[in-house]
Short mmCIF file of C-alpha atoms and ligand atoms in Angstrom, two decimals:
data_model
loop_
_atom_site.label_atom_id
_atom_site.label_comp_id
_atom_site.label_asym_id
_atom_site.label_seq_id
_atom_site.Cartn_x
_atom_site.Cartn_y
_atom_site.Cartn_z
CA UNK O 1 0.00 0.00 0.00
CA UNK O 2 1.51 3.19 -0.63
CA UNK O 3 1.89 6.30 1.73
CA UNK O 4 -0.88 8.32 -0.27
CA UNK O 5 -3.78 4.99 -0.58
CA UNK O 6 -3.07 4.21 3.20
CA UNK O 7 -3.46 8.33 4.08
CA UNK O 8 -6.86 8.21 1.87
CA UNK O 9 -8.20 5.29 3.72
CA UNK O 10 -7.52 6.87 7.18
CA UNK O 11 -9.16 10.30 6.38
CA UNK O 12 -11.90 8.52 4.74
CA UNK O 13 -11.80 6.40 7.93
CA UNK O 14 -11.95 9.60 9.96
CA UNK O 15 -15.05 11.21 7.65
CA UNK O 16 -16.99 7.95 8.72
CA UNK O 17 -16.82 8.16 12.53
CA UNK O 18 -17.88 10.18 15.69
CA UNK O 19 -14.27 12.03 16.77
CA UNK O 20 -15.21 11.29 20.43
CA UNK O 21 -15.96 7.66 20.37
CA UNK O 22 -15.11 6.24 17.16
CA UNK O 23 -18.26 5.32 16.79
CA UNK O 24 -19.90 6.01 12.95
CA UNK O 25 -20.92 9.01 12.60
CA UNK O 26 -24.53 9.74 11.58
CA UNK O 27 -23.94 10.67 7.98
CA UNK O 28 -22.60 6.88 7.87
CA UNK O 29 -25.71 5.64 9.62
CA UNK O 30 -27.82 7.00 7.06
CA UNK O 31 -25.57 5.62 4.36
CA UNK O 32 -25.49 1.78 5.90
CA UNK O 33 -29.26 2.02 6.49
CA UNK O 34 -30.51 3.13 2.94
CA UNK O 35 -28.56 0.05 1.65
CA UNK O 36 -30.08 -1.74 4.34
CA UNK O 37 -33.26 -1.07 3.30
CA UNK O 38 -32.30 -1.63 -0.65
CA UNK O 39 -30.80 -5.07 0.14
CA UNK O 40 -33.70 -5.84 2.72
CA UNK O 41 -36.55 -4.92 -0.08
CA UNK O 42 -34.63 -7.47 -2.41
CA UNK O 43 -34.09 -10.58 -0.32
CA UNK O 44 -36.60 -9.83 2.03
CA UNK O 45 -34.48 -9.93 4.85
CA UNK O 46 -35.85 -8.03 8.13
CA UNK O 47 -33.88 -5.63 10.41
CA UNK O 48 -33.95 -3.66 13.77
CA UNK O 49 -33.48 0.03 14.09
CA UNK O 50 -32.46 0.09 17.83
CA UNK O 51 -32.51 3.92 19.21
CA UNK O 52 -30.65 4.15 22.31
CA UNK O 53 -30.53 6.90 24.87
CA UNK O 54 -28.28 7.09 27.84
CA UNK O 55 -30.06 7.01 31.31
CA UNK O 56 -29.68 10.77 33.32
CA UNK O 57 -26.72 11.62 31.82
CA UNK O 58 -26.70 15.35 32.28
CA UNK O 59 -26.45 13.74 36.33
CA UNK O 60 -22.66 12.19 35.32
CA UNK O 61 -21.66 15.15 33.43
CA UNK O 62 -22.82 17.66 36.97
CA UNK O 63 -21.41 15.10 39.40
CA UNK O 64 -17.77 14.11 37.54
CA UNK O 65 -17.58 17.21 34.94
CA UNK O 66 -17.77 16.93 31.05
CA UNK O 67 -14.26 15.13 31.01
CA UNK O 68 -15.47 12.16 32.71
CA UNK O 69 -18.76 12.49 30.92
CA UNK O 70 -16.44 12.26 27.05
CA UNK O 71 -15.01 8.84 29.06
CA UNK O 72 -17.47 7.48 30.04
CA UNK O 73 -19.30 8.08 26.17
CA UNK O 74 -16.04 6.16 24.80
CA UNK O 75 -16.13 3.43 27.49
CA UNK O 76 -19.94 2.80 26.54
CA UNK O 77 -19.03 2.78 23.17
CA UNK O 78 -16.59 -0.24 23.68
CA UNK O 79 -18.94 -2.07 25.80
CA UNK O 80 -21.65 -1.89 23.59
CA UNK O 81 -19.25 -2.90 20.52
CA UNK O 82 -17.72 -5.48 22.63
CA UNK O 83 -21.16 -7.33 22.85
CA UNK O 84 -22.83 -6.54 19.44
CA UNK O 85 -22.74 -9.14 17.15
CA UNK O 86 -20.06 -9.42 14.45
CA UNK O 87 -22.64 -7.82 11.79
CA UNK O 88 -24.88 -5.49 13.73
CA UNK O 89 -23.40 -1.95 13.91
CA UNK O 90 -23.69 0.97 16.34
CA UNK O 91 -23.67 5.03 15.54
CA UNK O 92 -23.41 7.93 17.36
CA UNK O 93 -26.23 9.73 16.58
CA UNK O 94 -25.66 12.65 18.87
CA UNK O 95 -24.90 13.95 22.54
CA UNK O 96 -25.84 10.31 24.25
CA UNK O 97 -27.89 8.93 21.50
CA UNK O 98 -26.96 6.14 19.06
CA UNK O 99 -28.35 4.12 17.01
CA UNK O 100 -27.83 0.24 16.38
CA UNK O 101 -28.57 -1.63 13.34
CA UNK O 102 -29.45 -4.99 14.38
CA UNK O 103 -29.75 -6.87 10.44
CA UNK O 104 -31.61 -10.29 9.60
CA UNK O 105 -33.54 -11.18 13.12
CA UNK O 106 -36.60 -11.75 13.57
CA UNK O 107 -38.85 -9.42 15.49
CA UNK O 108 -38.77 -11.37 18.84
CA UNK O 109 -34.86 -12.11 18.35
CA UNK O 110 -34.50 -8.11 17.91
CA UNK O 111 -35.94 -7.83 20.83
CA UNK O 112 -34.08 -9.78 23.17
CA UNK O 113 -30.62 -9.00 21.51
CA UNK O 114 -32.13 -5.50 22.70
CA UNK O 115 -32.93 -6.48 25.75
CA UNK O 116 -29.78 -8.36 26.66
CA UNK O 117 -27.56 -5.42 25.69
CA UNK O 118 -29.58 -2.91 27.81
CA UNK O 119 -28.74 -5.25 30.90
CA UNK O 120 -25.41 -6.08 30.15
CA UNK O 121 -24.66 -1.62 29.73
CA UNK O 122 -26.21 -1.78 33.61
CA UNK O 123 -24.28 -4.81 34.91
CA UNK O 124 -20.65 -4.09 33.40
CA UNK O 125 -20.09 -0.84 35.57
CA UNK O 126 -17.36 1.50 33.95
CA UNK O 127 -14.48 2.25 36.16
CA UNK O 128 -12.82 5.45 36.06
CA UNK O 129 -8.81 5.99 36.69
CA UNK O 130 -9.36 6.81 40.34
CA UNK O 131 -11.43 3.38 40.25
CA UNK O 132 -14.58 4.97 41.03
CA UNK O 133 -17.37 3.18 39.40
CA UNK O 134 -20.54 4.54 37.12
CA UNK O 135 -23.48 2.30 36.95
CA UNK O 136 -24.64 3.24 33.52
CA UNK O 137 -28.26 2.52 32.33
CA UNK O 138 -29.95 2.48 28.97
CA UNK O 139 -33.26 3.43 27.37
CA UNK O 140 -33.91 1.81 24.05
CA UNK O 141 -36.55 1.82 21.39
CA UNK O 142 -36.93 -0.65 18.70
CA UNK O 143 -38.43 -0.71 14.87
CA UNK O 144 -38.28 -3.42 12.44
CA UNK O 145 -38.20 -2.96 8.40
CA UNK O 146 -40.58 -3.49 7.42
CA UNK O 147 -43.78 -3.88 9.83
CA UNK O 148 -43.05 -0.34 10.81
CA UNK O 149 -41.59 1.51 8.05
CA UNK O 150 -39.98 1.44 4.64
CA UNK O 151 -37.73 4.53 4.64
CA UNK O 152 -34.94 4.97 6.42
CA UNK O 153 -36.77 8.23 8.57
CA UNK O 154 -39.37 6.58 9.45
CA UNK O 155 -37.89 3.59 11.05
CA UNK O 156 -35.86 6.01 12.69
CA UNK O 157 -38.37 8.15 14.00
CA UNK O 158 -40.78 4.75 15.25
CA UNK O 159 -37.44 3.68 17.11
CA UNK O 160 -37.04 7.18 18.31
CA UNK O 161 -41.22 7.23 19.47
CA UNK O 162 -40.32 3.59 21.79
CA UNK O 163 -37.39 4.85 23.00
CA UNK O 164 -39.68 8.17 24.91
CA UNK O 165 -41.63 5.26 25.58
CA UNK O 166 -38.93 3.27 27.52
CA UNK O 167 -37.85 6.70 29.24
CA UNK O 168 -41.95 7.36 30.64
CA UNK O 169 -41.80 4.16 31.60
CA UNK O 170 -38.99 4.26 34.31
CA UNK O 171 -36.13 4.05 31.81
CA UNK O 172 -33.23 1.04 31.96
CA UNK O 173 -35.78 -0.80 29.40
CA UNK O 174 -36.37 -1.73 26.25
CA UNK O 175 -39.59 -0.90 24.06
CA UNK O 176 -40.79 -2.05 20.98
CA UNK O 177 -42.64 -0.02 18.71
CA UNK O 178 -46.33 -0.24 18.46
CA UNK O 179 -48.73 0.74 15.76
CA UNK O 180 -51.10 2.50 18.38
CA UNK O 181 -48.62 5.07 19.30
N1 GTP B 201 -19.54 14.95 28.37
C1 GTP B 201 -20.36 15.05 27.33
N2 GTP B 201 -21.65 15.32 27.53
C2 GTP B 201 -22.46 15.39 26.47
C3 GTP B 201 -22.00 15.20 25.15
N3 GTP B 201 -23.07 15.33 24.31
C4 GTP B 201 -24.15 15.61 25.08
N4 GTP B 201 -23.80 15.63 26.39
C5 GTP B 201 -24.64 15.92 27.55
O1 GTP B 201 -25.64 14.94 27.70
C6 GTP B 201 -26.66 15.47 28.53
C7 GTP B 201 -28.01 15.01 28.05
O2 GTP B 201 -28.92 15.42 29.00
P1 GTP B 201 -30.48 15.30 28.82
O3 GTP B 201 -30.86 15.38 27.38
O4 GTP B 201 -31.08 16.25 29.78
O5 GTP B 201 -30.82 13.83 29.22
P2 GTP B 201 -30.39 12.92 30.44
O6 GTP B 201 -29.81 13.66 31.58
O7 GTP B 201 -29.57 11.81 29.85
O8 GTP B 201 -31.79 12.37 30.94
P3 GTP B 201 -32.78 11.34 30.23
O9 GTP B 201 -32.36 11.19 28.79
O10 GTP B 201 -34.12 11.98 30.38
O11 GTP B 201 -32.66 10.06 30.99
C8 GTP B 201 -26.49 16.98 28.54
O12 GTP B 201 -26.04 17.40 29.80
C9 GTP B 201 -25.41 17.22 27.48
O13 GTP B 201 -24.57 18.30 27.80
C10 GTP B 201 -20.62 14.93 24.96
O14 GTP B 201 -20.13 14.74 23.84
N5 GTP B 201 -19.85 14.86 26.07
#
């Protein structure tokens, strides 16, 4: 590989993820789900849209400052890659929001993937360098292509809807969208 192809792959490496986390970046998320989508409406393969929102974080960001708060958004970000599955993929979508692409489950597989990743972010407590350590907790909403949408927005936004949903209802939980919302 020479100096100039390995210097385009890094900066195009760089374009694709969150500088904080190393998460992808949003503009990548709406890349990998409109082929999603494309490949999904040819084989007929479904997927999850997972939103997921960090419990009280605005708490950890008063209590240990907005330092600890950027650590403790990169040490999420390796948990939660560190028990995704080899093809589903997580984004930063903003602040402490991200989005997961969970691809070819079915909707009461989504589900539980969901709901085992939201307890294992609770029981694998992040420890900081003075080995204090920060019970996180999740709030997650789920929608599948395509019972709930065929464009990328909308699956978004029906994840997005559960995820309040989760939150009102105590928060550390996982909802699935429903059509009576
Ligand atoms: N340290 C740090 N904080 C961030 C970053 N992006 C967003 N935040 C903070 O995340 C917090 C989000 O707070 P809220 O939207 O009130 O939500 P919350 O406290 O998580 O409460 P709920 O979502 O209702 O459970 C705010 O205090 C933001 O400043 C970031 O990159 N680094």
């Amino acid at each position: 590989m020479t100096d100039q192809v390995a210097l385009q792959e890094r900066l195009e490496n760089q374009a694709a993820r969150d500088e904080l986390t190393g998460a992808f970046n949003r503009r990548v998320c709406h890349e990998i789900l409109e082929q999603q989508i494309a490949t999904s409406r040819i084989n007929g393969e479904p997927f999850a849209v997972v939103f997921v929102d960090i419990d009280y974080f605005k708490a950890i960001n008063d209590q240990y400052g907005h330092r600890v708060g950027d650590i403790v958004l990169q040490a999420f970000v390796s948990k939660m890659e560190e028990h995704l599955r080899e093809n589903d993929l997580l984004f930063r979508w903003g602040g402490e929001e991200f989005l997961v692409l969970l691809p070819d489950l079915d909707e009461a597989k989504q589900y539980r993937v969901a709901e085992k990743l939201c307890k294992t972010i609770e029981r694998n407590r992040i420890t900081l360098a003075d080995q204090t350590e920060i019970t996180l907790t999740v709030s997650m909403g789920v929608s599948t292509y395509p019972a709930h949408g065929s464009t990328r927005d909308q699956l978004i936004e029906k994840a997005d809807i559960a995820m309040y949903r989760a939150k009102a209802n105590g928060r550390n939980r996982v909802e699935l969208y429903s059509d009576s919302e």
